[in-house]
Every structure is written in C-alpha cells, then in structure tokens.
Amino acid sequence: MERTIGTPDKTTEEPADGAPGDGEQTAPRGSRRIGVLVVVAAIAYALDLVTKLIVVAELEHHAPIQVIGTVLQLDVVRNKGAAFGIGEALTLVLTAIAAVVIVVIARIARRLYSTPWAIALGMLLGGAFGNLTDRVFRSPGVFQGAVVDFIAPTHFAVFNLADSAIVCGGILIVILSFRGLDPDGTLHRD
C-alpha cells in the first residue's frame, strides 16, 4: 500500500461503494475545511469590492493610467456581458449562472475536507460574489448591472480581481482533479 504525501501513515483502501481494494486511498478525514473556504472567499470578495470602489471613484471618466507602458493599463470599463464582452444581452442569464455556482459550492462544502480544494472553491466563491454584487447593485438596475472591469492588458480582455480569482480557482481545480484529489480528501490512483 502506497503512502500519500500529507496523510497519516494509516491509509485504507476503500472504494466509494464500501467494497475494499479498488486502489482508492483515503485517510482519516479530520475536520472540514469550510473555514478555509470562507476566509479565502471573504478575502477575494473584499479585495475585488475595495478595488472596484477605488477605481470607480478615482479612475472612471479619466484617461487610462499606464502601469507598464501600453502593455498594462488601468482603464475602467462597464461590462454587461461575460469575458471579452461576449453576451451583453445575457446579463440576467450570467447573473443566474453566478448564483448557481454559489449554490453548487455551498453543496460541495458539506463534504469538503481538502485544504487545496477549499482554497480553490473559496477563490471561485469570492469571485462569483464579486461579479454578482456588480450585477445586482450597479446600474442600470437590479440583475442587469454592468461589472466593473479595469485591468487592461494590451490585446486582451479587460478584467477585474473577481475574474482573476475565478480563473485561478478554476486552474487549481483542474490541477487537483488531474492529481486525483477529491474535495472530500480522497486521493485516487489510476
């Protein structure tokens, strides 16, 4: 039996159906990682909210600020659509998708025993709440608001910190999935 990194010496092979010996390794679960998820989500959400408030107050209706020449600028854009401005007529649908993502993460959190998964889901949750806040509370109205984007690299979509958190969380989830780690802490070996 192989010992996995970061788990106690005692591992058991036990598949999801309870029959022993299909190569799936589990360790004693310990405690849920909901606190980690909530802290990461709160940090991602707070950073997004604060930066958007500052950007709207200080930069909107002004010339872009060059951070790295013309390669990276700060330029306020109100985006009713998704990435690259796609789906501007679908603001209500995008709002519903963000709400569904939040509900799915809340359901997964009930069986969350993995710290890396808690971090990844926390970034997704914080980012989803950040952009959902814009869609609910910004003009032109409730559930039709435009997301404030302001990080403007040359030849790329303008984005915000919520978008960055969502992308980073998504990349981490892909990596964890390829490594065989499930949200419940189970490590699969193929």
PDB file of C-alpha atoms in Angstrom:
ATOM      1  CA  MET A   1       0.000   0.000   0.000  1.00  0.00           C
ATOM      2  CA  GLU A   2       1.377   3.387  -1.010  1.00  0.00           C
ATOM      3  CA  ARG A   3       1.557   6.256   1.467  1.00  0.00           C
ATOM      4  CA  THR A   4       0.348   9.582   0.119  1.00  0.00           C
ATOM      5  CA  ILE A   5       2.095  12.829   0.948  1.00  0.00           C
ATOM      6  CA  GLY A   6       0.480  14.815   3.710  1.00  0.00           C
ATOM      7  CA  THR A   7      -1.563  11.939   5.111  1.00  0.00           C
ATOM      8  CA  PRO A   8      -1.000   9.892   8.239  1.00  0.00           C
ATOM      9  CA  ASP A   9       0.765   6.500   7.971  1.00  0.00           C
ATOM     10  CA  LYS A  10      -2.532   4.638   8.221  1.00  0.00           C
ATOM     11  CA  THR A  11      -4.346   4.607   4.921  1.00  0.00           C
ATOM     12  CA  THR A  12      -7.112   2.321   3.912  1.00  0.00           C
ATOM     13  CA  GLU A  13      -8.160   1.212   0.506  1.00  0.00           C
ATOM     14  CA  GLU A  14     -11.888   1.616   0.330  1.00  0.00           C
ATOM     15  CA  PRO A  15     -13.931   2.487  -2.753  1.00  0.00           C
ATOM     16  CA  ALA A  16     -16.985   4.708  -2.741  1.00  0.00           C
ATOM     17  CA  ASP A  17     -19.325   1.675  -2.588  1.00  0.00           C
ATOM     18  CA  GLY A  18     -17.606   0.328   0.519  1.00  0.00           C
ATOM     19  CA  ALA A  19     -16.018  -2.752  -1.089  1.00  0.00           C
ATOM     20  CA  PRO A  20     -12.313  -3.000  -0.268  1.00  0.00           C
ATOM     21  CA  GLY A  21      -9.439  -2.891  -2.707  1.00  0.00           C
ATOM     22  CA  ASP A  22     -10.071  -0.854  -5.848  1.00  0.00           C
ATOM     23  CA  GLY A  23      -6.899   1.240  -5.457  1.00  0.00           C
ATOM     24  CA  GLU A  24      -8.557   4.317  -3.988  1.00  0.00           C
ATOM     25  CA  GLN A  25      -6.718   5.611  -0.942  1.00  0.00           C
ATOM     26  CA  THR A  26      -8.326   7.513   1.840  1.00  0.00           C
ATOM     27  CA  ALA A  27      -7.019   8.883   5.079  1.00  0.00           C
ATOM     28  CA  PRO A  28      -8.775   9.826   8.266  1.00  0.00           C
ATOM     29  CA  ARG A  29     -10.642  12.929   7.266  1.00  0.00           C
ATOM     30  CA  GLY A  30     -10.030  15.224  10.180  1.00  0.00           C
ATOM     31  CA  SER A  31     -12.111  18.367  10.178  1.00  0.00           C
ATOM     32  CA  ARG A  32     -13.976  20.050   7.377  1.00  0.00           C
ATOM     33  CA  ARG A  33     -12.236  22.928   5.635  1.00  0.00           C
ATOM     34  CA  ILE A  34     -15.267  25.220   5.433  1.00  0.00           C
ATOM     35  CA  GLY A  35     -13.437  27.876   7.454  1.00  0.00           C
ATOM     36  CA  VAL A  36     -10.620  27.979   4.894  1.00  0.00           C
ATOM     37  CA  LEU A  37     -13.169  28.281   2.080  1.00  0.00           C
ATOM     38  CA  VAL A  38     -14.969  31.142   3.841  1.00  0.00           C
ATOM     39  CA  VAL A  39     -11.755  33.051   4.653  1.00  0.00           C
ATOM     40  CA  VAL A  40     -10.401  32.747   1.094  1.00  0.00           C
ATOM     41  CA  ALA A  41     -13.787  33.753  -0.346  1.00  0.00           C
ATOM     42  CA  ALA A  42     -14.015  36.745   2.007  1.00  0.00           C
ATOM     43  CA  ILE A  43     -10.515  37.934   1.088  1.00  0.00           C
ATOM     44  CA  ALA A  44     -11.167  37.556  -2.662  1.00  0.00           C
ATOM     45  CA  TYR A  45     -14.511  39.332  -2.343  1.00  0.00           C
ATOM     46  CA  ALA A  46     -13.149  42.163  -0.176  1.00  0.00           C
ATOM     47  CA  LEU A  47     -10.182  42.806  -2.484  1.00  0.00           C
ATOM     48  CA  ASP A  48     -12.489  42.876  -5.507  1.00  0.00           C
ATOM     49  CA  LEU A  49     -15.033  45.152  -3.829  1.00  0.00           C
ATOM     50  CA  VAL A  50     -12.464  47.620  -2.474  1.00  0.00           C
ATOM     51  CA  THR A  51     -10.546  47.866  -5.757  1.00  0.00           C
ATOM     52  CA  LYS A  52     -13.774  48.444  -7.706  1.00  0.00           C
ATOM     53  CA  LEU A  53     -14.875  51.185  -5.292  1.00  0.00           C
ATOM     54  CA  ILE A  54     -11.496  52.930  -5.609  1.00  0.00           C
ATOM     55  CA  VAL A  55     -11.360  52.536  -9.381  1.00  0.00           C
ATOM     56  CA  VAL A  56     -14.876  53.883  -9.919  1.00  0.00           C
ATOM     57  CA  ALA A  57     -14.250  56.828  -7.576  1.00  0.00           C
ATOM     58  CA  GLU A  58     -10.791  57.746  -8.878  1.00  0.00           C
ATOM     59  CA  LEU A  59     -10.425  56.491 -12.449  1.00  0.00           C
ATOM     60  CA  GLU A  60     -13.809  56.380 -14.132  1.00  0.00           C
ATOM     61  CA  HIS A  61     -14.218  59.088 -16.793  1.00  0.00           C
ATOM     62  CA  HIS A  62     -10.447  59.715 -16.819  1.00  0.00           C
ATOM     63  CA  ALA A  63      -7.715  58.722 -19.239  1.00  0.00           C
ATOM     64  CA  PRO A  64      -6.244  55.245 -18.678  1.00  0.00           C
ATOM     65  CA  ILE A  65      -3.296  55.009 -16.294  1.00  0.00           C
ATOM     66  CA  GLN A  66      -0.237  53.290 -17.722  1.00  0.00           C
ATOM     67  CA  VAL A  67       1.159  50.722 -15.297  1.00  0.00           C
ATOM     68  CA  ILE A  68       3.676  49.117 -17.671  1.00  0.00           C
ATOM     69  CA  GLY A  69       3.729  51.428 -20.687  1.00  0.00           C
ATOM     70  CA  THR A  70       0.953  50.473 -23.066  1.00  0.00           C
ATOM     71  CA  VAL A  71       1.330  46.776 -22.176  1.00  0.00           C
ATOM     72  CA  LEU A  72      -0.733  47.094 -18.987  1.00  0.00           C
ATOM     73  CA  GLN A  73      -3.090  49.907 -18.132  1.00  0.00           C
ATOM     74  CA  LEU A  74      -5.849  50.664 -15.661  1.00  0.00           C
ATOM     75  CA  ASP A  75      -8.931  51.620 -17.651  1.00  0.00           C
ATOM     76  CA  VAL A  76     -12.490  51.445 -16.315  1.00  0.00           C
ATOM     77  CA  VAL A  77     -14.936  49.539 -18.494  1.00  0.00           C
ATOM     78  CA  ARG A  78     -18.524  48.643 -17.603  1.00  0.00           C
ATOM     79  CA  ASN A  79     -19.149  45.121 -18.915  1.00  0.00           C
ATOM     80  CA  LYS A  80     -22.713  43.807 -19.183  1.00  0.00           C
ATOM     81  CA  GLY A  81     -21.511  40.560 -20.765  1.00  0.00           C
ATOM     82  CA  ALA A  82     -19.008  37.848 -19.983  1.00  0.00           C
ATOM     83  CA  ALA A  83     -15.304  37.731 -20.879  1.00  0.00           C
ATOM     84  CA  PHE A  84     -14.359  39.777 -23.937  1.00  0.00           C
ATOM     85  CA  GLY A  85     -17.779  41.486 -23.739  1.00  0.00           C
ATOM     86  CA  ILE A  86     -19.496  38.383 -25.112  1.00  0.00           C
ATOM     87  CA  GLY A  87     -23.202  38.052 -24.343  1.00  0.00           C
ATOM     88  CA  GLU A  88     -24.042  41.640 -23.407  1.00  0.00           C
ATOM     89  CA  ALA A  89     -27.729  40.852 -23.925  1.00  0.00           C
ATOM     90  CA  LEU A  90     -27.485  37.944 -21.462  1.00  0.00           C
ATOM     91  CA  THR A  91     -26.865  39.864 -18.241  1.00  0.00           C
ATOM     92  CA  LEU A  92     -29.781  38.158 -16.480  1.00  0.00           C
ATOM     93  CA  VAL A  93     -28.535  34.714 -17.583  1.00  0.00           C
ATOM     94  CA  LEU A  94     -24.992  35.500 -16.387  1.00  0.00           C
ATOM     95  CA  THR A  95     -26.435  36.611 -13.055  1.00  0.00           C
ATOM     96  CA  ALA A  96     -28.313  33.312 -12.748  1.00  0.00           C
ATOM     97  CA  ILE A  97     -25.165  31.336 -13.610  1.00  0.00           C
ATOM     98  CA  ALA A  98     -23.212  33.128 -10.857  1.00  0.00           C
ATOM     99  CA  ALA A  99     -25.991  32.327  -8.375  1.00  0.00           C
ATOM    100  CA  VAL A 100     -25.961  28.654  -9.413  1.00  0.00           C
ATOM    101  CA  VAL A 101     -22.161  28.497  -8.972  1.00  0.00           C
ATOM    102  CA  ILE A 102     -22.560  29.828  -5.432  1.00  0.00           C
ATOM    103  CA  VAL A 103     -25.222  27.204  -4.622  1.00  0.00           C
ATOM    104  CA  VAL A 104     -23.086  24.376  -6.056  1.00  0.00           C
ATOM    105  CA  ILE A 105     -20.074  25.478  -3.994  1.00  0.00           C
ATOM    106  CA  ALA A 106     -22.250  25.585  -0.866  1.00  0.00           C
ATOM    107  CA  ARG A 107     -23.376  21.994  -1.550  1.00  0.00           C
ATOM    108  CA  ILE A 108     -19.804  20.788  -2.120  1.00  0.00           C
ATOM    109  CA  ALA A 109     -18.706  22.492   1.115  1.00  0.00           C
ATOM    110  CA  ARG A 110     -20.690  19.949   3.142  1.00  0.00           C
ATOM    111  CA  ARG A 111     -18.132  17.271   2.211  1.00  0.00           C
ATOM    112  CA  LEU A 112     -15.050  19.492   1.980  1.00  0.00           C
ATOM    113  CA  TYR A 113     -12.053  18.027   3.830  1.00  0.00           C
ATOM    114  CA  SER A 114      -9.259  19.112   1.454  1.00  0.00           C
ATOM    115  CA  THR A 115      -7.426  22.392   2.082  1.00  0.00           C
ATOM    116  CA  PRO A 116      -6.352  22.850  -1.578  1.00  0.00           C
ATOM    117  CA  TRP A 117      -9.955  22.341  -2.693  1.00  0.00           C
ATOM    118  CA  ALA A 118     -11.123  24.792  -0.019  1.00  0.00           C
ATOM    119  CA  ILE A 119      -8.722  27.404  -1.394  1.00  0.00           C
ATOM    120  CA  ALA A 120      -9.807  26.783  -4.994  1.00  0.00           C
ATOM    121  CA  LEU A 121     -13.518  26.853  -4.173  1.00  0.00           C
ATOM    122  CA  GLY A 122     -13.003  29.911  -1.949  1.00  0.00           C
ATOM    123  CA  MET A 123     -11.451  31.793  -4.877  1.00  0.00           C
ATOM    124  CA  LEU A 124     -14.364  30.771  -7.120  1.00  0.00           C
ATOM    125  CA  LEU A 125     -16.900  31.753  -4.473  1.00  0.00           C
ATOM    126  CA  GLY A 126     -15.300  35.132  -3.744  1.00  0.00           C
ATOM    127  CA  GLY A 127     -15.020  35.926  -7.449  1.00  0.00           C
ATOM    128  CA  ALA A 128     -18.585  34.855  -8.163  1.00  0.00           C
ATOM    129  CA  PHE A 129     -19.875  37.011  -5.284  1.00  0.00           C
ATOM    130  CA  GLY A 130     -17.782  39.960  -6.514  1.00  0.00           C
ATOM    131  CA  ASN A 131     -19.224  39.935 -10.013  1.00  0.00           C
ATOM    132  CA  LEU A 132     -22.715  39.030  -8.740  1.00  0.00           C
ATOM    133  CA  THR A 133     -22.616  42.093  -6.475  1.00  0.00           C
ATOM    134  CA  ASP A 134     -21.990  44.268  -9.536  1.00  0.00           C
ATOM    135  CA  ARG A 135     -24.793  42.612 -11.487  1.00  0.00           C
ATOM    136  CA  VAL A 136     -27.259  43.082  -8.628  1.00  0.00           C
ATOM    137  CA  PHE A 137     -26.355  46.563  -7.355  1.00  0.00           C
ATOM    138  CA  ARG A 138     -24.790  48.543 -10.215  1.00  0.00           C
ATOM    139  CA  SER A 139     -26.645  50.479 -12.878  1.00  0.00           C
ATOM    140  CA  PRO A 140     -28.706  50.174 -14.971  1.00  0.00           C
ATOM    141  CA  GLY A 141     -30.682  48.122 -12.420  1.00  0.00           C
ATOM    142  CA  VAL A 142     -31.101  45.063 -10.243  1.00  0.00           C
ATOM    143  CA  PHE A 143     -29.922  41.860 -12.000  1.00  0.00           C
ATOM    144  CA  GLN A 144     -28.932  43.953 -15.030  1.00  0.00           C
ATOM    145  CA  GLY A 145     -25.873  45.736 -13.672  1.00  0.00           C
ATOM    146  CA  ALA A 146     -22.621  46.001 -15.549  1.00  0.00           C
ATOM    147  CA  VAL A 147     -19.480  44.522 -13.994  1.00  0.00           C
ATOM    148  CA  VAL A 148     -16.652  46.992 -13.374  1.00  0.00           C
ATOM    149  CA  ASP A 149     -13.506  45.837 -15.191  1.00  0.00           C
ATOM    150  CA  PHE A 150     -10.284  47.830 -15.006  1.00  0.00           C
ATOM    151  CA  ILE A 151      -7.145  45.728 -15.551  1.00  0.00           C
ATOM    152  CA  ALA A 152      -6.403  46.257 -19.234  1.00  0.00           C
ATOM    153  CA  PRO A 153      -3.519  44.307 -20.786  1.00  0.00           C
ATOM    154  CA  THR A 154      -2.806  45.034 -24.452  1.00  0.00           C
ATOM    155  CA  HIS A 155      -4.622  42.711 -26.885  1.00  0.00           C
ATOM    156  CA  PHE A 156      -6.611  41.000 -24.142  1.00  0.00           C
ATOM    157  CA  ALA A 157      -9.941  41.412 -22.359  1.00  0.00           C
ATOM    158  CA  VAL A 158     -10.253  43.990 -19.612  1.00  0.00           C
ATOM    159  CA  PHE A 159     -10.885  42.198 -16.315  1.00  0.00           C
ATOM    160  CA  ASN A 160     -11.067  42.669 -12.533  1.00  0.00           C
ATOM    161  CA  LEU A 161      -9.870  40.855  -9.402  1.00  0.00           C
ATOM    162  CA  ALA A 162     -13.039  38.747  -9.220  1.00  0.00           C
ATOM    163  CA  ASP A 163     -12.302  37.439 -12.711  1.00  0.00           C
ATOM    164  CA  SER A 164      -8.726  36.689 -11.653  1.00  0.00           C
ATOM    165  CA  ALA A 165      -9.928  34.777  -8.593  1.00  0.00           C
ATOM    166  CA  ILE A 166     -12.351  32.735 -10.722  1.00  0.00           C
ATOM    167  CA  VAL A 167      -9.664  31.857 -13.279  1.00  0.00           C
ATOM    168  CA  CYS A 168      -7.052  30.982 -10.616  1.00  0.00           C
ATOM    169  CA  GLY A 169      -9.589  28.876  -8.699  1.00  0.00           C
ATOM    170  CA  GLY A 170     -10.580  27.093 -11.910  1.00  0.00           C
ATOM    171  CA  ILE A 171      -6.959  26.346 -12.810  1.00  0.00           C
ATOM    172  CA  LEU A 172      -6.335  24.980  -9.313  1.00  0.00           C
ATOM    173  CA  ILE A 173      -9.412  22.734  -9.596  1.00  0.00           C
ATOM    174  CA  VAL A 174      -8.134  21.325 -12.900  1.00  0.00           C
ATOM    175  CA  ILE A 175      -4.707  20.633 -11.331  1.00  0.00           C
ATOM    176  CA  LEU A 176      -6.274  18.972  -8.275  1.00  0.00           C
ATOM    177  CA  SER A 177      -8.518  16.853 -10.490  1.00  0.00           C
ATOM    178  CA  PHE A 178      -5.581  15.708 -12.632  1.00  0.00           C
ATOM    179  CA  ARG A 179      -3.670  14.815  -9.467  1.00  0.00           C
ATOM    180  CA  GLY A 180      -6.616  12.699  -8.314  1.00  0.00           C
ATOM    181  CA  LEU A 181      -7.549  14.691  -5.219  1.00  0.00           C
ATOM    182  CA  ASP A 182     -11.263  14.993  -4.467  1.00  0.00           C
ATOM    183  CA  PRO A 183     -12.905  17.690  -2.314  1.00  0.00           C
ATOM    184  CA  ASP A 184     -13.515  15.093   0.408  1.00  0.00           C
ATOM    185  CA  GLY A 185      -9.762  14.470   0.678  1.00  0.00           C
ATOM    186  CA  THR A 186      -9.829  11.147  -1.167  1.00  0.00           C
ATOM    187  CA  LEU A 187      -6.789  10.530  -3.382  1.00  0.00           C
ATOM    188  CA  HIS A 188      -7.389   8.344  -6.434  1.00  0.00           C
ATOM    189  CA  ARG A 189      -4.534   6.391  -8.018  1.00  0.00           C
ATOM    190  CA  ASP A 190      -5.001   5.189 -11.598  1.00  0.00           C
TER     191      ASP A 190
END
